Amino acid sequence: MSLKKFLTQFGILVLILAVAALLLDSANSILVPKFWIIFGFLAGLTLLAYITSSIAIKTGGELSVYILLAAIFIKLIVSLFFVVFYLRIYKVNSTFFALEFFSIYFLFTAFEVKSLLVNLRAPK
């Protein structure tokens, strides 16, 4: 998958998730404080991880798979540090925070992995 195609599809995903979050917040007002910082952070981190992994796949070799796994692992660790940092600053309902943070995290990660698998597929 080319970077342009990924950015287009990722932009659509971000737009759909943002509209869903706005609709959910306008109906029930349940989003945690500074939700959009969390959303932007995860979107940016996913974009960075995909670009790094995509470059590694294009260079080929045995090291590319390790770089791909490292990018996903580093994304997880940085996200967990962000959670700890956020929870020290803001006192929020942990159930809503966990639901919001990890649902966005897993949606972005699933999309990233799906896009990377397209790049790993053998050419026909």
mmCIF file of N, CA, C and O in Angstrom, residues 10-88:
data_model
loop_
_atom_site.group_PDB
_atom_site.id
_atom_site.type_symbol
_atom_site.label_atom_id
_atom_site.label_comp_id
_atom_site.label_asym_id
_atom_site.label_seq_id
_atom_site.Cartn_x
_atom_site.Cartn_y
_atom_site.Cartn_z
ATOM 1 N N PHE A 10 -6.432 6.460 6.183
ATOM 2 C CA PHE A 10 -6.268 6.831 7.586
ATOM 3 C C PHE A 10 -7.029 8.118 7.897
ATOM 4 O O PHE A 10 -7.653 8.250 8.945
ATOM 5 N N GLY A 11 -6.998 9.071 6.957
ATOM 6 C CA GLY A 11 -7.762 10.307 7.128
ATOM 7 C C GLY A 11 -9.253 10.048 7.237
ATOM 8 O O GLY A 11 -9.949 10.661 8.050
ATOM 9 N N ILE A 12 -9.746 9.128 6.430
ATOM 10 C CA ILE A 12 -11.166 8.761 6.491
ATOM 11 C C ILE A 12 -11.485 8.119 7.839
ATOM 12 O O ILE A 12 -12.503 8.434 8.462
ATOM 13 N N LEU A 13 -10.613 7.230 8.301
ATOM 14 C CA LEU A 13 -10.818 6.594 9.609
ATOM 15 C C LEU A 13 -10.833 7.625 10.733
ATOM 16 O O LEU A 13 -11.706 7.597 11.598
ATOM 17 N N VAL A 14 -9.877 8.540 10.701
ATOM 18 C CA VAL A 14 -9.807 9.584 11.731
ATOM 19 C C VAL A 14 -11.064 10.443 11.698
ATOM 20 O O VAL A 14 -11.630 10.774 12.746
ATOM 21 N N LEU A 15 -11.522 10.790 10.511
ATOM 22 C CA LEU A 15 -12.731 11.602 10.372
ATOM 23 C C LEU A 15 -13.950 10.868 10.920
ATOM 24 O O LEU A 15 -14.754 11.454 11.654
ATOM 25 N N ILE A 16 -14.093 9.600 10.595
ATOM 26 C CA ILE A 16 -15.235 8.816 11.096
ATOM 27 C C ILE A 16 -15.198 8.722 12.614
ATOM 28 O O ILE A 16 -16.224 8.909 13.285
ATOM 29 N N LEU A 17 -14.018 8.434 13.176
ATOM 30 C CA LEU A 17 -13.907 8.331 14.634
ATOM 31 C C LEU A 17 -14.150 9.673 15.318
ATOM 32 O O LEU A 17 -14.765 9.728 16.386
ATOM 33 N N ALA A 18 -13.691 10.761 14.711
ATOM 34 C CA ALA A 18 -13.907 12.084 15.296
ATOM 35 C C ALA A 18 -15.392 12.454 15.290
ATOM 36 O O ALA A 18 -15.907 12.985 16.278
ATOM 37 N N VAL A 19 -16.071 12.161 14.193
ATOM 38 C CA VAL A 19 -17.505 12.455 14.126
ATOM 39 C C VAL A 19 -18.262 11.600 15.139
ATOM 40 O O VAL A 19 -19.166 12.093 15.836
ATOM 41 N N ALA A 20 -17.881 10.327 15.264
ATOM 42 C CA ALA A 20 -18.530 9.457 16.246
ATOM 43 C C ALA A 20 -18.307 9.971 17.665
ATOM 44 O O ALA A 20 -19.231 9.977 18.486
ATOM 45 N N ALA A 21 -17.099 10.436 17.953
ATOM 46 C CA ALA A 21 -16.808 10.981 19.283
ATOM 47 C C ALA A 21 -17.601 12.257 19.541
ATOM 48 O O ALA A 21 -18.126 12.464 20.645
ATOM 49 N N LEU A 22 -17.703 13.118 18.535
ATOM 50 C CA LEU A 22 -18.487 14.350 18.692
ATOM 51 C C LEU A 22 -19.959 14.048 18.930
ATOM 52 O O LEU A 22 -20.601 14.680 19.777
ATOM 53 N N LEU A 23 -20.498 13.097 18.183
ATOM 54 C CA LEU A 23 -21.905 12.729 18.367
ATOM 55 C C LEU A 23 -22.131 12.113 19.741
ATOM 56 O O LEU A 23 -23.134 12.408 20.407
ATOM 57 N N LEU A 24 -21.213 11.277 20.178
ATOM 58 C CA LEU A 24 -21.319 10.654 21.492
ATOM 59 C C LEU A 24 -21.225 11.690 22.599
ATOM 60 O O LEU A 24 -21.973 11.644 23.575
ATOM 61 N N ASP A 25 -20.328 12.643 22.421
ATOM 62 C CA ASP A 25 -20.151 13.673 23.442
ATOM 63 C C ASP A 25 -21.327 14.649 23.473
ATOM 64 O O ASP A 25 -21.736 15.098 24.545
ATOM 65 N N SER A 26 -21.879 14.967 22.308
ATOM 66 C CA SER A 26 -23.006 15.901 22.299
ATOM 67 C C SER A 26 -24.258 15.268 22.896
ATOM 68 O O SER A 26 -25.087 15.946 23.485
ATOM 69 N N ALA A 27 -24.392 13.959 22.758
ATOM 70 C CA ALA A 27 -25.565 13.275 23.294
ATOM 71 C C ALA A 27 -25.456 13.032 24.796
ATOM 72 O O ALA A 27 -26.416 13.250 25.529
ATOM 73 N N ASN A 28 -24.275 12.603 25.262
ATOM 74 C CA ASN A 28 -24.147 12.205 26.663
ATOM 75 C C ASN A 28 -23.089 12.965 27.447
ATOM 76 O O ASN A 28 -23.025 12.834 28.661
ATOM 77 N N SER A 29 -22.218 13.681 26.773
ATOM 78 C CA SER A 29 -21.132 14.426 27.417
ATOM 79 C C SER A 29 -20.304 13.525 28.331
ATOM 80 O O SER A 29 -20.131 13.795 29.510
ATOM 81 N N ILE A 30 -19.785 12.426 27.756
ATOM 82 C CA ILE A 30 -19.039 11.467 28.564
ATOM 83 C C ILE A 30 -17.551 11.432 28.249
ATOM 84 O O ILE A 30 -16.821 10.669 28.868
ATOM 85 N N LEU A 31 -17.089 12.222 27.296
ATOM 86 C CA LEU A 31 -15.668 12.195 26.967
ATOM 87 C C LEU A 31 -14.840 12.757 28.117
ATOM 88 O O LEU A 31 -15.248 13.696 28.789
ATOM 89 N N VAL A 32 -13.665 12.165 28.303
ATOM 90 C CA VAL A 32 -12.773 12.608 29.372
ATOM 91 C C VAL A 32 -12.199 13.979 29.014
ATOM 92 O O VAL A 32 -12.184 14.371 27.842
ATOM 93 N N PRO A 33 -11.711 14.728 30.010
ATOM 94 C CA PRO A 33 -11.100 16.027 29.709
ATOM 95 C C PRO A 33 -9.905 15.861 28.760
ATOM 96 O O PRO A 33 -9.167 14.891 28.849
ATOM 97 N N LYS A 34 -9.769 16.814 27.872
ATOM 98 C CA LYS A 34 -8.673 16.808 26.892
ATOM 99 C C LYS A 34 -8.674 15.547 26.024
ATOM 100 O O LYS A 34 -7.637 15.025 25.651
ATOM 101 N N PHE A 35 -9.857 15.080 25.678
ATOM 102 C CA PHE A 35 -9.988 13.887 24.824
ATOM 103 C C PHE A 35 -9.285 14.075 23.492
ATOM 104 O O PHE A 35 -8.669 13.149 22.964
ATOM 105 N N TRP A 36 -9.351 15.274 22.949
ATOM 106 C CA TRP A 36 -8.794 15.503 21.614
ATOM 107 C C TRP A 36 -7.270 15.463 21.623
ATOM 108 O O TRP A 36 -6.655 15.160 20.595
ATOM 109 N N ILE A 37 -6.658 15.726 22.767
ATOM 110 C CA ILE A 37 -5.208 15.563 22.872
ATOM 111 C C ILE A 37 -4.865 14.076 22.800
ATOM 112 O O ILE A 37 -3.917 13.677 22.124
ATOM 113 N N ILE A 38 -5.637 13.268 23.493
ATOM 114 C CA ILE A 38 -5.449 11.814 23.448
ATOM 115 C C ILE A 38 -5.647 11.309 22.018
ATOM 116 O O ILE A 38 -4.842 10.532 21.492
ATOM 117 N N PHE A 39 -6.707 11.752 21.388
ATOM 118 C CA PHE A 39 -7.039 11.337 20.031
ATOM 119 C C PHE A 39 -5.917 11.718 19.062
ATOM 120 O O PHE A 39 -5.452 10.899 18.261
ATOM 121 N N GLY A 40 -5.465 12.954 19.138
ATOM 122 C CA GLY A 40 -4.390 13.419 18.264
ATOM 123 C C GLY A 40 -3.072 12.704 18.528
ATOM 124 O O GLY A 40 -2.326 12.384 17.598
ATOM 125 N N PHE A 41 -2.785 12.459 19.802
ATOM 126 C CA PHE A 41 -1.568 11.753 20.166
ATOM 127 C C PHE A 41 -1.558 10.351 19.565
ATOM 128 O O PHE A 41 -0.563 9.931 18.963
ATOM 129 N N LEU A 42 -2.648 9.631 19.710
ATOM 130 C CA LEU A 42 -2.716 8.266 19.178
ATOM 131 C C LEU A 42 -2.694 8.250 17.651
ATOM 132 O O LEU A 42 -2.085 7.371 17.041
ATOM 133 N N ALA A 43 -3.349 9.222 17.030
ATOM 134 C CA ALA A 43 -3.331 9.298 15.567
ATOM 135 C C ALA A 43 -1.911 9.586 15.074
ATOM 136 O O ALA A 43 -1.434 8.940 14.127
ATOM 137 N N GLY A 44 -1.242 10.526 15.700
ATOM 138 C CA GLY A 44 0.134 10.850 15.310
ATOM 139 C C GLY A 44 1.091 9.700 15.544
ATOM 140 O O GLY A 44 1.960 9.412 14.715
ATOM 141 N N LEU A 45 0.932 9.028 16.667
ATOM 142 C CA LEU A 45 1.790 7.881 16.981
ATOM 143 C C LEU A 45 1.568 6.746 15.993
ATOM 144 O O LEU A 45 2.523 6.094 15.553
ATOM 145 N N THR A 46 0.331 6.522 15.604
ATOM 146 C CA THR A 46 0.023 5.484 14.614
ATOM 147 C C THR A 46 0.638 5.839 13.265
ATOM 148 O O THR A 46 1.216 4.979 12.593
ATOM 149 N N LEU A 47 0.532 7.075 12.884
ATOM 150 C CA LEU A 47 1.103 7.534 11.619
ATOM 151 C C LEU A 47 2.621 7.353 11.620
ATOM 152 O O LEU A 47 3.199 6.838 10.654
ATOM 153 N N LEU A 48 3.262 7.735 12.699
ATOM 154 C CA LEU A 48 4.709 7.590 12.820
ATOM 155 C C LEU A 48 5.132 6.119 12.786
ATOM 156 O O LEU A 48 6.097 5.754 12.102
ATOM 157 N N ALA A 49 4.404 5.266 13.492
ATOM 158 C CA ALA A 49 4.722 3.836 13.511
ATOM 159 C C ALA A 49 4.539 3.219 12.126
ATOM 160 O O ALA A 49 5.352 2.393 11.696
ATOM 161 N N TYR A 50 3.481 3.627 11.413
ATOM 162 C CA TYR A 50 3.259 3.071 10.077
ATOM 163 C C TYR A 50 4.365 3.495 9.120
ATOM 164 O O TYR A 50 4.881 2.671 8.360
ATOM 165 N N ILE A 51 4.728 4.757 9.137
ATOM 166 C CA ILE A 51 5.763 5.245 8.222
ATOM 167 C C ILE A 51 7.092 4.535 8.495
ATOM 168 O O ILE A 51 7.770 4.093 7.566
ATOM 169 N N THR A 52 7.439 4.391 9.763
ATOM 170 C CA THR A 52 8.673 3.693 10.121
ATOM 171 C C THR A 52 8.636 2.245 9.639
ATOM 172 O O THR A 52 9.593 1.755 9.036
ATOM 173 N N SER A 53 7.538 1.566 9.895
ATOM 174 C CA SER A 53 7.406 0.168 9.492
ATOM 175 C C SER A 53 7.387 0.023 7.976
ATOM 176 O O SER A 53 7.973 -0.911 7.422
ATOM 177 N N SER A 54 6.730 0.926 7.302
ATOM 178 C CA SER A 54 6.637 0.872 5.849
ATOM 179 C C SER A 54 8.009 1.055 5.203
ATOM 180 O O SER A 54 8.358 0.349 4.251
ATOM 181 N N ILE A 55 8.789 1.974 5.728
ATOM 182 C CA ILE A 55 10.145 2.184 5.206
ATOM 183 C C ILE A 55 10.989 0.937 5.444
ATOM 184 O O ILE A 55 11.752 0.511 4.576
ATOM 185 N N ALA A 56 10.841 0.330 6.607
ATOM 186 C CA ALA A 56 11.600 -0.886 6.914
ATOM 187 C C ALA A 56 11.221 -2.026 5.980
ATOM 188 O O ALA A 56 12.085 -2.785 5.531
ATOM 189 N N ILE A 57 9.934 -2.166 5.677
ATOM 190 C CA ILE A 57 9.492 -3.234 4.778
ATOM 191 C C ILE A 57 10.050 -3.021 3.376
ATOM 192 O O ILE A 57 10.479 -3.954 2.713
ATOM 193 N N LYS A 58 10.064 -1.762 2.920
ATOM 194 C CA LYS A 58 10.553 -1.473 1.571
ATOM 195 C C LYS A 58 12.052 -1.715 1.436
ATOM 196 O O LYS A 58 12.527 -2.040 0.361
ATOM 197 N N THR A 59 12.811 -1.543 2.534
ATOM 198 C CA THR A 59 14.249 -1.800 2.457
ATOM 199 C C THR A 59 14.538 -3.284 2.404
ATOM 200 O O THR A 59 15.575 -3.691 1.909
ATOM 201 N N GLY A 60 13.614 -4.095 2.926
ATOM 202 C CA GLY A 60 13.750 -5.543 2.853
ATOM 203 C C GLY A 60 14.751 -6.085 3.852
ATOM 204 O O GLY A 60 15.259 -5.381 4.713
ATOM 205 N N GLY A 61 15.019 -7.363 3.717
ATOM 206 C CA GLY A 61 15.980 -8.009 4.584
ATOM 207 C C GLY A 61 15.352 -8.530 5.864
ATOM 208 O O GLY A 61 14.166 -8.329 6.134
ATOM 209 N N GLU A 62 16.159 -9.237 6.635
ATOM 210 C CA GLU A 62 15.681 -9.828 7.882
ATOM 211 C C GLU A 62 15.356 -8.771 8.924
ATOM 212 O O GLU A 62 14.486 -8.977 9.766
ATOM 213 N N LEU A 63 16.060 -7.676 8.873
ATOM 214 C CA LEU A 63 15.891 -6.635 9.874
ATOM 215 C C LEU A 63 14.531 -5.944 9.779
ATOM 216 O O LEU A 63 14.039 -5.400 10.764
ATOM 217 N N SER A 64 13.904 -5.985 8.615
ATOM 218 C CA SER A 64 12.643 -5.263 8.424
ATOM 219 C C SER A 64 11.539 -5.767 9.347
ATOM 220 O O SER A 64 10.745 -4.981 9.857
ATOM 221 N N VAL A 65 11.471 -7.062 9.563
ATOM 222 C CA VAL A 65 10.437 -7.619 10.432
ATOM 223 C C VAL A 65 10.663 -7.177 11.877
ATOM 224 O O VAL A 65 9.725 -6.842 12.593
ATOM 225 N N TYR A 66 11.930 -7.138 12.293
ATOM 226 C CA TYR A 66 12.244 -6.698 13.652
ATOM 227 C C TYR A 66 11.918 -5.221 13.851
ATOM 228 O O TYR A 66 11.453 -4.816 14.915
ATOM 229 N N ILE A 67 12.147 -4.425 12.836
ATOM 230 C CA ILE A 67 11.813 -2.999 12.924
ATOM 231 C C ILE A 67 10.304 -2.818 13.008
ATOM 232 O O ILE A 67 9.807 -2.003 13.785
ATOM 233 N N LEU A 68 9.569 -3.608 12.236
ATOM 234 C CA LEU A 68 8.105 -3.554 12.278
ATOM 235 C C LEU A 68 7.593 -3.892 13.676
ATOM 236 O O LEU A 68 6.776 -3.167 14.240
ATOM 237 N N LEU A 69 8.084 -4.974 14.249
ATOM 238 C CA LEU A 69 7.664 -5.358 15.597
ATOM 239 C C LEU A 69 8.100 -4.335 16.634
ATOM 240 O O LEU A 69 7.361 -4.040 17.574
ATOM 241 N N ALA A 70 9.290 -3.784 16.468
ATOM 242 C CA ALA A 70 9.779 -2.764 17.399
ATOM 243 C C ALA A 70 8.912 -1.511 17.344
ATOM 244 O O ALA A 70 8.622 -0.905 18.386
ATOM 245 N N ALA A 71 8.488 -1.120 16.158
ATOM 246 C CA ALA A 71 7.642 0.067 16.029
ATOM 247 C C ALA A 71 6.310 -0.127 16.751
ATOM 248 O O ALA A 71 5.833 0.773 17.454
ATOM 249 N N ILE A 72 5.726 -1.306 16.615
ATOM 250 C CA ILE A 72 4.458 -1.587 17.293
ATOM 251 C C ILE A 72 4.667 -1.663 18.804
ATOM 252 O O ILE A 72 3.860 -1.145 19.588
ATOM 253 N N PHE A 73 5.765 -2.287 19.235
ATOM 254 C CA PHE A 73 6.059 -2.389 20.668
ATOM 255 C C PHE A 73 6.339 -1.015 21.276
ATOM 256 O O PHE A 73 5.835 -0.693 22.366
ATOM 257 N N ILE A 74 7.120 -0.195 20.588
ATOM 258 C CA ILE A 74 7.416 1.150 21.093
ATOM 259 C C ILE A 74 6.140 1.979 21.160
ATOM 260 O O ILE A 74 5.949 2.759 22.102
ATOM 261 N N LYS A 75 5.259 1.808 20.188
ATOM 262 C CA LYS A 75 3.967 2.499 20.220
ATOM 263 C C LYS A 75 3.191 2.115 21.476
ATOM 264 O O LYS A 75 2.599 2.982 22.141
ATOM 265 N N LEU A 76 3.191 0.843 21.823
ATOM 266 C CA LEU A 76 2.505 0.372 23.028
ATOM 267 C C LEU A 76 3.129 0.981 24.280
ATOM 268 O O LEU A 76 2.414 1.492 25.150
ATOM 269 N N ILE A 77 4.439 0.957 24.386
ATOM 270 C CA ILE A 77 5.126 1.482 25.572
ATOM 271 C C ILE A 77 4.916 2.989 25.709
ATOM 272 O O ILE A 77 4.604 3.489 26.803
ATOM 273 N N VAL A 78 5.039 3.720 24.615
ATOM 274 C CA VAL A 78 4.826 5.174 24.667
ATOM 275 C C VAL A 78 3.379 5.480 25.053
ATOM 276 O O VAL A 78 3.126 6.406 25.831
ATOM 277 N N SER A 79 2.446 4.691 24.546
ATOM 278 C CA SER A 79 1.038 4.892 24.907
ATOM 279 C C SER A 79 0.798 4.646 26.390
ATOM 280 O O SER A 79 0.044 5.377 27.038
ATOM 281 N N LEU A 80 1.432 3.624 26.940
ATOM 282 C CA LEU A 80 1.275 3.348 28.369
ATOM 283 C C LEU A 80 1.884 4.443 29.230
ATOM 284 O O LEU A 80 1.323 4.818 30.260
ATOM 285 N N PHE A 81 3.024 4.984 28.798
ATOM 286 C CA PHE A 81 3.592 6.130 29.516
ATOM 287 C C PHE A 81 2.655 7.335 29.448
ATOM 288 O O PHE A 81 2.500 8.082 30.402
ATOM 289 N N PHE A 82 2.021 7.516 28.296
ATOM 290 C CA PHE A 82 1.057 8.605 28.146
ATOM 291 C C PHE A 82 -0.118 8.427 29.105
ATOM 292 O O PHE A 82 -0.583 9.397 29.712
ATOM 293 N N VAL A 83 -0.588 7.183 29.246
ATOM 294 C CA VAL A 83 -1.695 6.903 30.165
ATOM 295 C C VAL A 83 -1.298 7.273 31.596
ATOM 296 O O VAL A 83 -2.056 7.931 32.308
ATOM 297 N N VAL A 84 -0.121 6.860 32.020
ATOM 298 C CA VAL A 84 0.343 7.170 33.373
ATOM 299 C C VAL A 84 0.462 8.672 33.563
ATOM 300 O O VAL A 84 0.001 9.232 34.573
ATOM 301 N N PHE A 85 1.047 9.363 32.593
ATOM 302 C CA PHE A 85 1.196 10.813 32.661
ATOM 303 C C PHE A 85 -0.169 11.503 32.720
ATOM 304 O O PHE A 85 -0.381 12.411 33.529
ATOM 305 N N TYR A 86 -1.097 11.063 31.881
ATOM 306 C CA TYR A 86 -2.430 11.661 31.840
ATOM 307 C C TYR A 86 -3.167 11.459 33.163
ATOM 308 O O TYR A 86 -3.786 12.383 33.691
ATOM 309 N N LEU A 87 -3.102 10.235 33.694
ATOM 310 C CA LEU A 87 -3.826 9.943 34.930
ATOM 311 C C LEU A 87 -3.232 10.652 36.145
ATOM 312 O O LEU A 87 -3.929 10.865 37.136
ATOM 313 N N ARG A 88 -1.977 11.033 36.089
ATOM 314 C CA ARG A 88 -1.390 11.827 37.173
ATOM 315 C C ARG A 88 -1.876 13.275 37.134
ATOM 316 O O ARG A 88 -1.983 13.913 38.164
#
